[in-house]
């Protein structure tokens, strides 16, 4: 059993504000420690349930958050960027059986702690065929294209409500309740870790099929709402991207791989604007 674990930080118990998600802050050091321990709990539960080959993909910000020396010795670690498939890079190199997303968060445009999609400075909202898409939707759907089911997700209560509709067969571990965009009531660290470990093992024993978010099928019409008009000016320079409103562009593709690659390109391009 080969397992991929995408690790993000915003959906970790005890994390609720921006300072905790940005390196260089004292609060970030604690947050990355909490993130590492949640990942280790999932690895531990997965190993107990028979996962023999586990790869953790560090997928927040600069993608170098998990201190190597503190990660479970039973997991390999992918770090650094840019990577061809962003948060799920690695899935294209091997035959994986399952995906889990730990520390995940709501999409831009939805309620939730530190809600955003890929880049909070680049995208106000991302939609595919009329559904708001967050990272769980984009990368869970991309995994399905590789025949890999998303077994489990963890994060806050708003993301749980979204996942229960978008991926009804996936398990969910709620480690906190949102009290605002930058406020949360978290479970104790030990309770969150116990729940994550148990759910990881349980979800590996269930039969969950690969599935796109909301069961969407191609063609996929991507609509990106930018924060500023200038960003849409920039995004519309990419061949195939159509300008549809002052703050909106659109793009059609037959795969989530194409959508994710485009979104990561637009995100990187947005940094060139003053
Ligand atoms: Zn993140």
PDB file of C-alpha atoms and ligand atoms in Angstrom:
ATOM      1  CA  UNK A   1       0.000   0.000   0.000  1.00  0.00           C
ATOM      2  CA  UNK A   2       1.561   3.257  -1.194  1.00  0.00           C
ATOM      3  CA  UNK A   3       0.196   6.388   0.446  1.00  0.00           C
ATOM      4  CA  UNK A   4       0.607  10.090  -0.368  1.00  0.00           C
ATOM      5  CA  UNK A   5      -0.016  12.671   2.368  1.00  0.00           C
ATOM      6  CA  UNK A   6      -0.374  16.351   1.418  1.00  0.00           C
ATOM      7  CA  UNK A   7       0.503  18.498   4.433  1.00  0.00           C
ATOM      8  CA  UNK A   8      -0.733  22.078   4.781  1.00  0.00           C
ATOM      9  CA  UNK A   9      -0.704  24.299   7.862  1.00  0.00           C
ATOM     10  CA  UNK A  10      -3.902  26.415   7.965  1.00  0.00           C
ATOM     11  CA  UNK A  11      -6.128  23.495   8.979  1.00  0.00           C
ATOM     12  CA  UNK A  12      -3.956  22.273  11.849  1.00  0.00           C
ATOM     13  CA  UNK A  13      -5.360  22.397  15.420  1.00  0.00           C
ATOM     14  CA  UNK A  14      -4.002  25.489  17.192  1.00  0.00           C
ATOM     15  CA  UNK A  15      -3.429  27.456  13.978  1.00  0.00           C
ATOM     16  CA  UNK A  16      -5.782  30.378  13.276  1.00  0.00           C
ATOM     17  CA  UNK A  17      -3.904  33.544  12.301  1.00  0.00           C
ATOM     18  CA  UNK A  18      -1.634  34.719   9.504  1.00  0.00           C
ATOM     19  CA  UNK A  19       1.489  35.062  11.651  1.00  0.00           C
ATOM     20  CA  UNK A  20       1.340  31.313  12.278  1.00  0.00           C
ATOM     21  CA  UNK A  21       1.404  30.591   8.537  1.00  0.00           C
ATOM     22  CA  UNK A  22       4.283  32.884   7.556  1.00  0.00           C
ATOM     23  CA  UNK A  23       7.911  32.020   8.278  1.00  0.00           C
ATOM     24  CA  UNK A  24       9.948  34.587  10.162  1.00  0.00           C
ATOM     25  CA  UNK A  25       7.366  34.882  12.937  1.00  0.00           C
ATOM     26  CA  UNK A  26       7.841  33.276  16.337  1.00  0.00           C
ATOM     27  CA  UNK A  27       4.276  31.936  16.088  1.00  0.00           C
ATOM     28  CA  UNK A  28       5.198  30.110  12.865  1.00  0.00           C
ATOM     29  CA  UNK A  29       7.778  27.974  14.654  1.00  0.00           C
ATOM     30  CA  UNK A  30       5.077  26.582  16.944  1.00  0.00           C
ATOM     31  CA  UNK A  31       2.655  26.112  14.033  1.00  0.00           C
ATOM     32  CA  UNK A  32       5.121  24.103  11.948  1.00  0.00           C
ATOM     33  CA  UNK A  33       5.770  21.914  14.985  1.00  0.00           C
ATOM     34  CA  UNK A  34       2.011  21.300  15.389  1.00  0.00           C
ATOM     35  CA  UNK A  35       1.789  20.558  11.646  1.00  0.00           C
ATOM     36  CA  UNK A  36       4.613  18.027  11.867  1.00  0.00           C
ATOM     37  CA  UNK A  37       3.036  16.250  14.821  1.00  0.00           C
ATOM     38  CA  UNK A  38      -0.346  15.969  13.049  1.00  0.00           C
ATOM     39  CA  UNK A  39       1.397  14.486  10.012  1.00  0.00           C
ATOM     40  CA  UNK A  40       3.276  12.037  12.237  1.00  0.00           C
ATOM     41  CA  UNK A  41      -0.001  10.941  13.842  1.00  0.00           C
ATOM     42  CA  UNK A  42      -1.451  10.179  10.426  1.00  0.00           C
ATOM     43  CA  UNK A  43       1.692   8.284   9.408  1.00  0.00           C
ATOM     44  CA  UNK A  44       1.507   6.253  12.622  1.00  0.00           C
ATOM     45  CA  UNK A  45      -2.151   5.334  12.049  1.00  0.00           C
ATOM     46  CA  UNK A  46      -1.505   4.453   8.421  1.00  0.00           C
ATOM     47  CA  UNK A  47       1.462   2.214   9.289  1.00  0.00           C
ATOM     48  CA  UNK A  48      -0.635   0.354  11.858  1.00  0.00           C
ATOM     49  CA  UNK A  49      -3.260  -0.252   9.152  1.00  0.00           C
ATOM     50  CA  UNK A  50      -0.663  -1.681   6.759  1.00  0.00           C
ATOM     51  CA  UNK A  51       0.638   1.235   4.679  1.00  0.00           C
ATOM     52  CA  UNK A  52       4.193   0.244   3.830  1.00  0.00           C
ATOM     53  CA  UNK A  53       5.334   3.105   1.650  1.00  0.00           C
ATOM     54  CA  UNK A  54       4.403   6.631   2.725  1.00  0.00           C
ATOM     55  CA  UNK A  55       5.398   9.897   1.071  1.00  0.00           C
ATOM     56  CA  UNK A  56       4.591  13.234   2.737  1.00  0.00           C
ATOM     57  CA  UNK A  57       4.368  16.278   0.447  1.00  0.00           C
ATOM     58  CA  UNK A  58       5.144  19.552   2.215  1.00  0.00           C
ATOM     59  CA  UNK A  59       2.623  21.872   0.569  1.00  0.00           C
ATOM     60  CA  UNK A  60       2.361  25.165   2.398  1.00  0.00           C
ATOM     61  CA  UNK A  61       3.828  28.465   1.182  1.00  0.00           C
ATOM     62  CA  UNK A  62       7.503  27.943   0.364  1.00  0.00           C
ATOM     63  CA  UNK A  63       6.872  24.201   0.842  1.00  0.00           C
ATOM     64  CA  UNK A  64       9.734  23.736   3.312  1.00  0.00           C
ATOM     65  CA  UNK A  65       7.834  23.733   6.610  1.00  0.00           C
ATOM     66  CA  UNK A  66       8.301  20.235   8.014  1.00  0.00           C
ATOM     67  CA  UNK A  67      11.625  19.945   9.875  1.00  0.00           C
ATOM     68  CA  UNK A  68      13.137  16.758   8.452  1.00  0.00           C
ATOM     69  CA  UNK A  69      14.628  15.623  11.748  1.00  0.00           C
ATOM     70  CA  UNK A  70      11.218  15.635  13.449  1.00  0.00           C
ATOM     71  CA  UNK A  71       9.290  13.768  10.769  1.00  0.00           C
ATOM     72  CA  UNK A  72       8.392  10.120  11.358  1.00  0.00           C
ATOM     73  CA  UNK A  73      11.190   7.813  10.151  1.00  0.00           C
ATOM     74  CA  UNK A  74       8.496   5.809   8.368  1.00  0.00           C
ATOM     75  CA  UNK A  75       7.828   8.561   5.814  1.00  0.00           C
ATOM     76  CA  UNK A  76       9.691  10.072   2.890  1.00  0.00           C
ATOM     77  CA  UNK A  77       9.420  13.832   2.385  1.00  0.00           C
ATOM     78  CA  UNK A  78       8.930  16.004  -0.713  1.00  0.00           C
ATOM     79  CA  UNK A  79       9.837  19.683  -0.227  1.00  0.00           C
ATOM     80  CA  UNK A  80      10.595  22.808  -2.271  1.00  0.00           C
ATOM     81  CA  UNK A  81       9.078  24.647  -5.221  1.00  0.00           C
ATOM     82  CA  UNK A  82       8.211  25.255  -7.991  1.00  0.00           C
ATOM     83  CA  UNK A  83       6.977  21.733  -8.664  1.00  0.00           C
ATOM     84  CA  UNK A  84       5.177  20.590 -11.809  1.00  0.00           C
ATOM     85  CA  UNK A  85       1.996  19.494 -10.022  1.00  0.00           C
ATOM     86  CA  UNK A  86       2.228  21.849  -7.049  1.00  0.00           C
ATOM     87  CA  UNK A  87       0.811  20.416  -3.835  1.00  0.00           C
ATOM     88  CA  UNK A  88       0.528  16.903  -5.249  1.00  0.00           C
ATOM     89  CA  UNK A  89       3.769  16.707  -7.172  1.00  0.00           C
ATOM     90  CA  UNK A  90       5.115  13.158  -6.973  1.00  0.00           C
ATOM     91  CA  UNK A  91       1.869  11.423  -7.923  1.00  0.00           C
ATOM     92  CA  UNK A  92       3.042  11.298 -11.551  1.00  0.00           C
ATOM     93  CA  UNK A  93       6.194   9.331 -10.742  1.00  0.00           C
ATOM     94  CA  UNK A  94       4.771   6.211  -9.099  1.00  0.00           C
ATOM     95  CA  UNK A  95       1.639   4.081  -8.638  1.00  0.00           C
ATOM     96  CA  UNK A  96       0.022   5.305  -5.433  1.00  0.00           C
ATOM     97  CA  UNK A  97      -3.005   3.692  -3.812  1.00  0.00           C
ATOM     98  CA  UNK A  98      -4.358   6.531  -1.706  1.00  0.00           C
ATOM     99  CA  UNK A  99      -4.181  10.238  -0.826  1.00  0.00           C
ATOM    100  CA  UNK A 100      -4.831  12.096   2.441  1.00  0.00           C
ATOM    101  CA  UNK A 101      -4.855  15.892   2.917  1.00  0.00           C
ATOM    102  CA  UNK A 102      -3.879  17.072   6.409  1.00  0.00           C
ATOM    103  CA  UNK A 103      -4.171  20.632   7.726  1.00  0.00           C
ATOM    104  CA  UNK A 104      -6.408  21.622   4.814  1.00  0.00           C
ATOM    105  CA  UNK A 105      -8.576  24.774   4.656  1.00  0.00           C
ATOM    106  CA  UNK A 106     -11.651  26.223   2.960  1.00  0.00           C
ATOM    107  CA  UNK A 107     -11.643  27.762  -0.501  1.00  0.00           C
ATOM    108  CA  UNK A 108     -11.346  31.467  -1.278  1.00  0.00           C
ATOM    109  CA  UNK A 109     -14.904  32.818  -1.163  1.00  0.00           C
ATOM    110  CA  UNK A 110     -16.112  30.367   1.500  1.00  0.00           C
ATOM    111  CA  UNK A 111     -16.253  30.574   5.306  1.00  0.00           C
ATOM    112  CA  UNK A 112     -13.346  29.038   7.193  1.00  0.00           C
ATOM    113  CA  UNK A 113     -10.131  29.657   9.106  1.00  0.00           C
ATOM    114  CA  UNK A 114      -7.530  31.229   6.789  1.00  0.00           C
ATOM    115  CA  UNK A 115      -9.663  30.346   3.757  1.00  0.00           C
ATOM    116  CA  UNK A 116      -7.933  30.809   0.395  1.00  0.00           C
ATOM    117  CA  UNK A 117      -7.227  28.955  -2.827  1.00  0.00           C
ATOM    118  CA  UNK A 118      -3.534  28.506  -3.703  1.00  0.00           C
ATOM    119  CA  UNK A 119      -2.614  32.193  -3.236  1.00  0.00           C
ATOM    120  CA  UNK A 120      -4.642  34.633  -1.142  1.00  0.00           C
ATOM    121  CA  UNK A 121      -3.048  37.600  -2.934  1.00  0.00           C
ATOM    122  CA  UNK A 122      -3.864  36.266  -6.420  1.00  0.00           C
ATOM    123  CA  UNK A 123      -7.352  34.730  -6.355  1.00  0.00           C
ATOM    124  CA  UNK A 124     -10.597  36.044  -4.893  1.00  0.00           C
ATOM    125  CA  UNK A 125     -12.487  32.962  -6.052  1.00  0.00           C
ATOM    126  CA  UNK A 126     -11.846  29.924  -8.242  1.00  0.00           C
ATOM    127  CA  UNK A 127     -14.767  28.063  -9.812  1.00  0.00           C
ATOM    128  CA  UNK A 128     -15.048  25.026 -12.050  1.00  0.00           C
ATOM    129  CA  UNK A 129     -18.347  24.380 -13.835  1.00  0.00           C
ATOM    130  CA  UNK A 130     -20.063  26.705 -11.369  1.00  0.00           C
ATOM    131  CA  UNK A 131     -18.680  25.116  -8.163  1.00  0.00           C
ATOM    132  CA  UNK A 132     -16.325  27.025  -5.868  1.00  0.00           C
ATOM    133  CA  UNK A 133     -13.067  25.097  -5.799  1.00  0.00           C
ATOM    134  CA  UNK A 134     -10.482  25.017  -3.046  1.00  0.00           C
ATOM    135  CA  UNK A 135      -7.231  23.135  -2.864  1.00  0.00           C
ATOM    136  CA  UNK A 136      -8.975  19.980  -1.628  1.00  0.00           C
ATOM    137  CA  UNK A 137     -11.223  20.031  -4.715  1.00  0.00           C
ATOM    138  CA  UNK A 138      -8.457  20.768  -7.202  1.00  0.00           C
ATOM    139  CA  UNK A 139      -5.921  18.295  -5.866  1.00  0.00           C
ATOM    140  CA  UNK A 140      -8.444  15.625  -4.870  1.00  0.00           C
ATOM    141  CA  UNK A 141      -9.773  15.745  -8.440  1.00  0.00           C
ATOM    142  CA  UNK A 142      -6.264  15.680  -9.897  1.00  0.00           C
ATOM    143  CA  UNK A 143      -5.512  12.587  -7.800  1.00  0.00           C
ATOM    144  CA  UNK A 144      -8.628  10.933  -9.250  1.00  0.00           C
ATOM    145  CA  UNK A 145      -7.194  11.483 -12.739  1.00  0.00           C
ATOM    146  CA  UNK A 146      -4.247   9.347 -11.643  1.00  0.00           C
ATOM    147  CA  UNK A 147      -6.661   6.702 -10.271  1.00  0.00           C
ATOM    148  CA  UNK A 148      -5.892   7.647  -6.664  1.00  0.00           C
ATOM    149  CA  UNK A 149      -8.786   8.101  -4.185  1.00  0.00           C
ATOM    150  CA  UNK A 150      -8.684  10.821  -1.519  1.00  0.00           C
ATOM    151  CA  UNK A 151      -9.385   8.793   1.628  1.00  0.00           C
ATOM    152  CA  UNK A 152      -9.210  11.431   4.296  1.00  0.00           C
ATOM    153  CA  UNK A 153      -9.096  15.199   4.866  1.00  0.00           C
ATOM    154  CA  UNK A 154      -8.585  17.191   8.078  1.00  0.00           C
ATOM    155  CA  UNK A 155      -9.284  20.821   8.947  1.00  0.00           C
ATOM    156  CA  UNK A 156     -12.091  22.986  10.365  1.00  0.00           C
ATOM    157  CA  UNK A 157     -15.882  22.570  10.485  1.00  0.00           C
ATOM    158  CA  UNK A 158     -16.583  24.658   7.353  1.00  0.00           C
ATOM    159  CA  UNK A 159     -14.260  22.569   5.237  1.00  0.00           C
ATOM    160  CA  UNK A 160     -15.964  19.473   6.637  1.00  0.00           C
ATOM    161  CA  UNK A 161     -19.330  20.719   5.356  1.00  0.00           C
ATOM    162  CA  UNK A 162     -17.805  21.337   1.913  1.00  0.00           C
ATOM    163  CA  UNK A 163     -16.022  17.972   1.738  1.00  0.00           C
ATOM    164  CA  UNK A 164     -19.175  16.097   2.781  1.00  0.00           C
ATOM    165  CA  UNK A 165     -20.817  17.391  -0.423  1.00  0.00           C
ATOM    166  CA  UNK A 166     -17.843  17.401  -2.794  1.00  0.00           C
ATOM    167  CA  UNK A 167     -16.268  14.102  -1.711  1.00  0.00           C
ATOM    168  CA  UNK A 168     -18.985  12.245   0.256  1.00  0.00           C
ATOM    169  CA  UNK A 169     -16.961   8.983   0.401  1.00  0.00           C
ATOM    170  CA  UNK A 170     -13.890  10.586   2.012  1.00  0.00           C
ATOM    171  CA  UNK A 171     -13.361  10.492   5.787  1.00  0.00           C
ATOM    172  CA  UNK A 172     -12.968  13.817   7.586  1.00  0.00           C
ATOM    173  CA  UNK A 173     -11.329  14.760  10.868  1.00  0.00           C
ATOM    174  CA  UNK A 174     -12.526  18.072  12.305  1.00  0.00           C
ATOM    175  CA  UNK A 175      -9.738  19.400  14.538  1.00  0.00           C
ATOM    176  CA  UNK A 176     -11.235  22.864  15.102  1.00  0.00           C
ATOM    177  CA  UNK A 177     -14.296  25.052  14.681  1.00  0.00           C
ATOM    178  CA  UNK A 178     -13.937  28.383  12.882  1.00  0.00           C
ATOM    179  CA  UNK A 179     -14.813  31.411  14.974  1.00  0.00           C
ATOM    180  CA  UNK A 180     -13.857  33.757  12.134  1.00  0.00           C
ATOM    181  CA  UNK A 181     -11.286  33.979   9.359  1.00  0.00           C
ATOM    182  CA  UNK A 182      -8.539  34.436  11.960  1.00  0.00           C
ATOM    183  CA  UNK A 183     -10.102  32.766  14.990  1.00  0.00           C
ATOM    184  CA  UNK A 184     -10.826  29.179  15.973  1.00  0.00           C
ATOM    185  CA  UNK A 185     -11.696  26.842  18.815  1.00  0.00           C
ATOM    186  CA  UNK A 186      -9.264  23.928  18.488  1.00  0.00           C
ATOM    187  CA  UNK A 187      -9.337  20.487  20.025  1.00  0.00           C
ATOM    188  CA  UNK A 188      -6.484  19.744  22.383  1.00  0.00           C
ATOM    189  CA  UNK A 189      -3.328  18.711  20.600  1.00  0.00           C
ATOM    190  CA  UNK A 190      -3.506  15.175  22.012  1.00  0.00           C
ATOM    191  CA  UNK A 191      -7.183  14.717  21.077  1.00  0.00           C
ATOM    192  CA  UNK A 192      -6.592  15.943  17.520  1.00  0.00           C
ATOM    193  CA  UNK A 193      -3.648  13.588  17.100  1.00  0.00           C
ATOM    194  CA  UNK A 194      -5.580  10.589  18.429  1.00  0.00           C
ATOM    195  CA  UNK A 195      -8.484  11.288  16.061  1.00  0.00           C
ATOM    196  CA  UNK A 196      -6.150  11.737  13.084  1.00  0.00           C
ATOM    197  CA  UNK A 197      -4.261   8.537  13.776  1.00  0.00           C
ATOM    198  CA  UNK A 198      -7.441   6.485  14.207  1.00  0.00           C
ATOM    199  CA  UNK A 199      -9.110   7.958  11.109  1.00  0.00           C
ATOM    200  CA  UNK A 200      -6.025   7.374   8.960  1.00  0.00           C
ATOM    201  CA  UNK A 201      -6.079   3.674   9.826  1.00  0.00           C
ATOM    202  CA  UNK A 202      -9.849   3.387   9.436  1.00  0.00           C
ATOM    203  CA  UNK A 203      -9.942   5.133   6.051  1.00  0.00           C
ATOM    204  CA  UNK A 204      -7.231   2.843   4.634  1.00  0.00           C
ATOM    205  CA  UNK A 205      -9.396  -0.183   5.373  1.00  0.00           C
ATOM    206  CA  UNK A 206     -12.435   1.304   3.599  1.00  0.00           C
ATOM    207  CA  UNK A 207     -13.077   0.966  -0.108  1.00  0.00           C
ATOM    208  CA  UNK A 208     -13.103   4.520  -1.490  1.00  0.00           C
ATOM    209  CA  UNK A 209     -13.068   5.063  -5.247  1.00  0.00           C
ATOM    210  CA  UNK A 210     -11.196   7.833  -7.103  1.00  0.00           C
ATOM    211  CA  UNK A 211     -13.651  10.658  -7.745  1.00  0.00           C
ATOM    212  CA  UNK A 212     -13.536  14.269  -8.886  1.00  0.00           C
ATOM    213  CA  UNK A 213     -15.018  17.014  -6.701  1.00  0.00           C
ATOM    214  CA  UNK A 214     -18.842  16.976  -6.961  1.00  0.00           C
ATOM    215  CA  UNK A 215     -18.412  14.181  -9.536  1.00  0.00           C
ATOM    216  CA  UNK A 216     -17.587  16.791 -12.195  1.00  0.00           C
ATOM    217  CA  UNK A 217     -16.826  15.557 -15.693  1.00  0.00           C
ATOM    218  CA  UNK A 218     -14.953  17.282 -18.556  1.00  0.00           C
ATOM    219  CA  UNK A 219     -15.017  19.691 -20.224  1.00  0.00           C
ATOM    220  CA  UNK A 220     -14.023  21.830 -17.239  1.00  0.00           C
ATOM    221  CA  UNK A 221     -14.759  25.547 -17.450  1.00  0.00           C
ATOM    222  CA  UNK A 222     -12.500  27.357 -15.011  1.00  0.00           C
ATOM    223  CA  UNK A 223     -13.473  30.860 -13.878  1.00  0.00           C
ATOM    224  CA  UNK A 224     -10.918  32.842 -11.897  1.00  0.00           C
ATOM    225  CA  UNK A 225     -11.901  36.002 -10.037  1.00  0.00           C
ATOM    226  CA  UNK A 226      -8.815  38.075  -9.312  1.00  0.00           C
ATOM    227  CA  UNK A 227      -8.302  40.462  -6.411  1.00  0.00           C
ATOM    228  CA  UNK A 228      -7.477  43.355  -8.761  1.00  0.00           C
ATOM    229  CA  UNK A 229      -8.302  44.327 -12.331  1.00  0.00           C
ATOM    230  CA  UNK A 230      -4.568  44.482 -13.094  1.00  0.00           C
ATOM    231  CA  UNK A 231      -4.235  40.805 -12.180  1.00  0.00           C
ATOM    232  CA  UNK A 232      -6.885  39.892 -14.762  1.00  0.00           C
ATOM    233  CA  UNK A 233      -4.993  42.073 -17.287  1.00  0.00           C
ATOM    234  CA  UNK A 234      -1.980  39.877 -16.555  1.00  0.00           C
ATOM    235  CA  UNK A 235      -3.774  36.494 -16.470  1.00  0.00           C
ATOM    236  CA  UNK A 236      -5.401  37.188 -19.867  1.00  0.00           C
ATOM    237  CA  UNK A 237      -1.913  37.259 -21.449  1.00  0.00           C
ATOM    238  CA  UNK A 238      -1.726  33.462 -21.186  1.00  0.00           C
ATOM    239  CA  UNK A 239      -2.770  31.802 -24.477  1.00  0.00           C
ATOM    240  CA  UNK A 240      -6.183  30.167 -24.124  1.00  0.00           C
ATOM    241  CA  UNK A 241      -7.219  32.357 -21.205  1.00  0.00           C
ATOM    242  CA  UNK A 242     -10.236  34.527 -22.002  1.00  0.00           C
ATOM    243  CA  UNK A 243     -11.111  37.856 -20.335  1.00  0.00           C
ATOM    244  CA  UNK A 244     -14.766  37.827 -19.318  1.00  0.00           C
ATOM    245  CA  UNK A 245     -15.032  40.723 -16.815  1.00  0.00           C
ATOM    246  CA  UNK A 246     -12.847  43.438 -15.243  1.00  0.00           C
ATOM    247  CA  UNK A 247     -11.812  41.015 -12.500  1.00  0.00           C
ATOM    248  CA  UNK A 248     -12.432  37.670 -14.192  1.00  0.00           C
ATOM    249  CA  UNK A 249     -10.807  35.330 -16.676  1.00  0.00           C
ATOM    250  CA  UNK A 250     -11.945  31.959 -17.955  1.00  0.00           C
ATOM    251  CA  UNK A 251     -10.277  28.865 -19.375  1.00  0.00           C
ATOM    252  CA  UNK A 252     -11.511  25.496 -20.604  1.00  0.00           C
ATOM    253  CA  UNK A 253      -9.668  22.194 -20.350  1.00  0.00           C
ATOM    254  CA  UNK A 254     -10.344  18.461 -20.271  1.00  0.00           C
ATOM    255  CA  UNK A 255      -8.266  17.746 -17.173  1.00  0.00           C
ATOM    256  CA  UNK A 256      -7.681  19.042 -13.652  1.00  0.00           C
ATOM    257  CA  UNK A 257      -4.002  18.645 -14.392  1.00  0.00           C
ATOM    258  CA  UNK A 258      -4.319  21.473 -16.945  1.00  0.00           C
ATOM    259  CA  UNK A 259      -6.355  23.620 -14.528  1.00  0.00           C
ATOM    260  CA  UNK A 260      -3.950  23.160 -11.616  1.00  0.00           C
ATOM    261  CA  UNK A 261      -0.925  23.876 -13.799  1.00  0.00           C
ATOM    262  CA  UNK A 262      -2.555  27.068 -15.092  1.00  0.00           C
ATOM    263  CA  UNK A 263      -3.584  28.243 -11.611  1.00  0.00           C
ATOM    264  CA  UNK A 264      -0.081  27.724 -10.257  1.00  0.00           C
ATOM    265  CA  UNK A 265       1.323  29.656 -13.227  1.00  0.00           C
ATOM    266  CA  UNK A 266      -1.120  32.556 -12.670  1.00  0.00           C
ATOM    267  CA  UNK A 267      -0.259  32.543  -8.970  1.00  0.00           C
ATOM    268  CA  UNK A 268       3.455  32.867  -9.749  1.00  0.00           C
ATOM    269  CA  UNK A 269       2.814  35.543 -12.385  1.00  0.00           C
ATOM    270  CA  UNK A 270       0.811  37.636  -9.919  1.00  0.00           C
ATOM    271  CA  UNK A 271       3.995  38.288  -7.923  1.00  0.00           C
ATOM    272  CA  UNK A 272       5.309  40.376 -10.823  1.00  0.00           C
ATOM    273  CA  UNK A 273       2.720  43.110 -10.225  1.00  0.00           C
ATOM    274  CA  UNK A 274       3.542  45.984  -7.909  1.00  0.00           C
TER     275      UNK A 274
HETATM  276 ZN1  LIG B   1      -1.139  26.595   3.256  1.00  0.00          ZN
END
